[in-house]
């Protein structure tokens, strides 16, 4: 958890808390691993990882949806979809439930 805190920061923006990177992230590099448990139900703050499979994670719940996401989730691992600079928001693609 301490290593993640050195790499990630939660900031308030546009009426909610959002997850940002503190360090440069290279395209396709792993940023962090979701630590929550799998669920078959979509609950507020859960990240969809596959069809009918969600993870509720203490950092992932602050990732907002975007039409131009900065991250993708594969299994429980979050990867950069492009090079990211410190301070950039970590977002994922919106997947309808």
PDB file of C-alpha atoms in Angstrom:
ATOM      1  CA  UNK A   1       0.000   0.000   0.000  1.00  0.00           C
ATOM      2  CA  UNK A   2       2.862   2.423   0.816  1.00  0.00           C
ATOM      3  CA  UNK A   3       4.375   1.954  -2.650  1.00  0.00           C
ATOM      4  CA  UNK A   4       0.999   2.751  -4.207  1.00  0.00           C
ATOM      5  CA  UNK A   5       0.711   5.943  -2.161  1.00  0.00           C
ATOM      6  CA  UNK A   6       4.037   7.102  -3.621  1.00  0.00           C
ATOM      7  CA  UNK A   7       2.658   6.538  -7.138  1.00  0.00           C
ATOM      8  CA  UNK A   8      -1.016   7.532  -6.809  1.00  0.00           C
ATOM      9  CA  UNK A   9      -2.948  10.410  -5.275  1.00  0.00           C
ATOM     10  CA  UNK A  10      -6.676  10.996  -4.784  1.00  0.00           C
ATOM     11  CA  UNK A  11      -7.768  14.599  -5.476  1.00  0.00           C
ATOM     12  CA  UNK A  12     -11.087  16.389  -5.398  1.00  0.00           C
ATOM     13  CA  UNK A  13     -12.262  17.547  -8.821  1.00  0.00           C
ATOM     14  CA  UNK A  14     -15.569  18.141 -10.588  1.00  0.00           C
ATOM     15  CA  UNK A  15     -17.626  17.329  -7.495  1.00  0.00           C
ATOM     16  CA  UNK A  16     -15.980  14.006  -6.597  1.00  0.00           C
ATOM     17  CA  UNK A  17     -12.703  12.371  -5.631  1.00  0.00           C
ATOM     18  CA  UNK A  18     -10.557  11.254  -8.575  1.00  0.00           C
ATOM     19  CA  UNK A  19      -7.415   9.139  -8.904  1.00  0.00           C
ATOM     20  CA  UNK A  20      -4.242  10.699 -10.378  1.00  0.00           C
ATOM     21  CA  UNK A  21      -0.692   9.469 -10.976  1.00  0.00           C
ATOM     22  CA  UNK A  22       2.233  11.062  -9.106  1.00  0.00           C
ATOM     23  CA  UNK A  23       4.884   9.643 -11.474  1.00  0.00           C
ATOM     24  CA  UNK A  24       5.425   9.164 -15.211  1.00  0.00           C
ATOM     25  CA  UNK A  25       3.691   6.071 -16.559  1.00  0.00           C
ATOM     26  CA  UNK A  26       4.775   4.494 -19.849  1.00  0.00           C
ATOM     27  CA  UNK A  27       2.155   3.239 -22.322  1.00  0.00           C
ATOM     28  CA  UNK A  28       1.167  -0.400 -21.602  1.00  0.00           C
ATOM     29  CA  UNK A  29       2.982  -0.417 -18.240  1.00  0.00           C
ATOM     30  CA  UNK A  30       1.162  -1.787 -15.182  1.00  0.00           C
ATOM     31  CA  UNK A  31       0.115   0.995 -12.795  1.00  0.00           C
ATOM     32  CA  UNK A  32      -1.437  -0.983  -9.950  1.00  0.00           C
ATOM     33  CA  UNK A  33      -3.370  -4.150  -9.194  1.00  0.00           C
ATOM     34  CA  UNK A  34      -6.950  -4.055  -7.942  1.00  0.00           C
ATOM     35  CA  UNK A  35      -6.966  -5.629  -4.472  1.00  0.00           C
ATOM     36  CA  UNK A  36     -10.702  -6.045  -3.948  1.00  0.00           C
ATOM     37  CA  UNK A  37     -12.741  -9.207  -4.193  1.00  0.00           C
ATOM     38  CA  UNK A  38     -14.718 -10.262  -7.244  1.00  0.00           C
ATOM     39  CA  UNK A  39     -18.478  -9.788  -7.327  1.00  0.00           C
ATOM     40  CA  UNK A  40     -21.126 -10.776  -9.844  1.00  0.00           C
ATOM     41  CA  UNK A  41     -23.119  -7.613  -9.031  1.00  0.00           C
ATOM     42  CA  UNK A  42     -22.397  -4.058 -10.094  1.00  0.00           C
ATOM     43  CA  UNK A  43     -22.348  -1.842  -7.021  1.00  0.00           C
ATOM     44  CA  UNK A  44     -21.410   1.865  -6.811  1.00  0.00           C
ATOM     45  CA  UNK A  45     -17.637   2.249  -7.149  1.00  0.00           C
ATOM     46  CA  UNK A  46     -17.079  -1.232  -8.623  1.00  0.00           C
ATOM     47  CA  UNK A  47     -14.809  -1.693 -11.656  1.00  0.00           C
ATOM     48  CA  UNK A  48     -16.083  -4.004 -14.402  1.00  0.00           C
ATOM     49  CA  UNK A  49     -13.300  -6.485 -15.245  1.00  0.00           C
ATOM     50  CA  UNK A  50     -15.231  -8.890 -17.491  1.00  0.00           C
ATOM     51  CA  UNK A  51     -18.763  -9.915 -18.392  1.00  0.00           C
ATOM     52  CA  UNK A  52     -20.772 -10.030 -15.128  1.00  0.00           C
ATOM     53  CA  UNK A  53     -17.589  -9.684 -13.023  1.00  0.00           C
ATOM     54  CA  UNK A  54     -16.734  -6.624 -10.931  1.00  0.00           C
ATOM     55  CA  UNK A  55     -14.100  -5.639  -8.354  1.00  0.00           C
ATOM     56  CA  UNK A  56     -14.605  -3.114  -5.566  1.00  0.00           C
ATOM     57  CA  UNK A  57     -11.163  -1.677  -4.790  1.00  0.00           C
ATOM     58  CA  UNK A  58     -10.055   1.136  -2.458  1.00  0.00           C
ATOM     59  CA  UNK A  59      -8.160   2.931  -5.274  1.00  0.00           C
ATOM     60  CA  UNK A  60     -10.211   1.732  -8.242  1.00  0.00           C
ATOM     61  CA  UNK A  61     -13.387   3.273  -6.870  1.00  0.00           C
ATOM     62  CA  UNK A  62     -11.858   6.721  -7.559  1.00  0.00           C
ATOM     63  CA  UNK A  63     -11.290   5.988 -11.264  1.00  0.00           C
ATOM     64  CA  UNK A  64     -13.821   7.842 -13.396  1.00  0.00           C
ATOM     65  CA  UNK A  65     -15.155   6.767 -16.783  1.00  0.00           C
ATOM     66  CA  UNK A  66     -13.969   8.473 -19.955  1.00  0.00           C
ATOM     67  CA  UNK A  67     -14.479   8.241 -23.711  1.00  0.00           C
ATOM     68  CA  UNK A  68     -10.680   8.685 -23.974  1.00  0.00           C
ATOM     69  CA  UNK A  69      -9.451   6.546 -21.040  1.00  0.00           C
ATOM     70  CA  UNK A  70      -5.908   6.733 -19.712  1.00  0.00           C
ATOM     71  CA  UNK A  71      -6.059   3.149 -18.367  1.00  0.00           C
ATOM     72  CA  UNK A  72      -7.450  -0.267 -19.145  1.00  0.00           C
ATOM     73  CA  UNK A  73      -8.205  -3.103 -16.769  1.00  0.00           C
ATOM     74  CA  UNK A  74      -7.069  -6.627 -17.635  1.00  0.00           C
ATOM     75  CA  UNK A  75      -8.062  -9.110 -14.962  1.00  0.00           C
ATOM     76  CA  UNK A  76      -7.217  -7.192 -11.791  1.00  0.00           C
ATOM     77  CA  UNK A  77      -4.287  -5.252 -13.307  1.00  0.00           C
ATOM     78  CA  UNK A  78      -4.600  -1.595 -14.379  1.00  0.00           C
ATOM     79  CA  UNK A  79      -2.399  -0.618 -17.364  1.00  0.00           C
ATOM     80  CA  UNK A  80      -1.637   2.779 -18.943  1.00  0.00           C
ATOM     81  CA  UNK A  81      -3.195   3.140 -22.416  1.00  0.00           C
ATOM     82  CA  UNK A  82      -0.794   5.973 -23.269  1.00  0.00           C
ATOM     83  CA  UNK A  83       2.214   7.742 -21.733  1.00  0.00           C
ATOM     84  CA  UNK A  84       1.054   9.623 -18.618  1.00  0.00           C
ATOM     85  CA  UNK A  85       2.654  12.576 -16.823  1.00  0.00           C
ATOM     86  CA  UNK A  86       2.502  13.253 -13.080  1.00  0.00           C
ATOM     87  CA  UNK A  87      -0.861  14.747 -12.135  1.00  0.00           C
ATOM     88  CA  UNK A  88      -2.854  13.122 -14.952  1.00  0.00           C
ATOM     89  CA  UNK A  89      -6.155  11.557 -13.980  1.00  0.00           C
ATOM     90  CA  UNK A  90      -6.475   7.771 -14.232  1.00  0.00           C
ATOM     91  CA  UNK A  91      -9.686   6.941 -16.108  1.00  0.00           C
ATOM     92  CA  UNK A  92     -11.222   3.828 -17.611  1.00  0.00           C
ATOM     93  CA  UNK A  93     -13.562   3.306 -20.529  1.00  0.00           C
ATOM     94  CA  UNK A  94     -17.267   3.410 -19.814  1.00  0.00           C
ATOM     95  CA  UNK A  95     -18.769  -0.044 -20.193  1.00  0.00           C
ATOM     96  CA  UNK A  96     -22.545  -0.196 -19.935  1.00  0.00           C
ATOM     97  CA  UNK A  97     -23.866  -2.643 -17.358  1.00  0.00           C
TER      98      UNK A  97
END
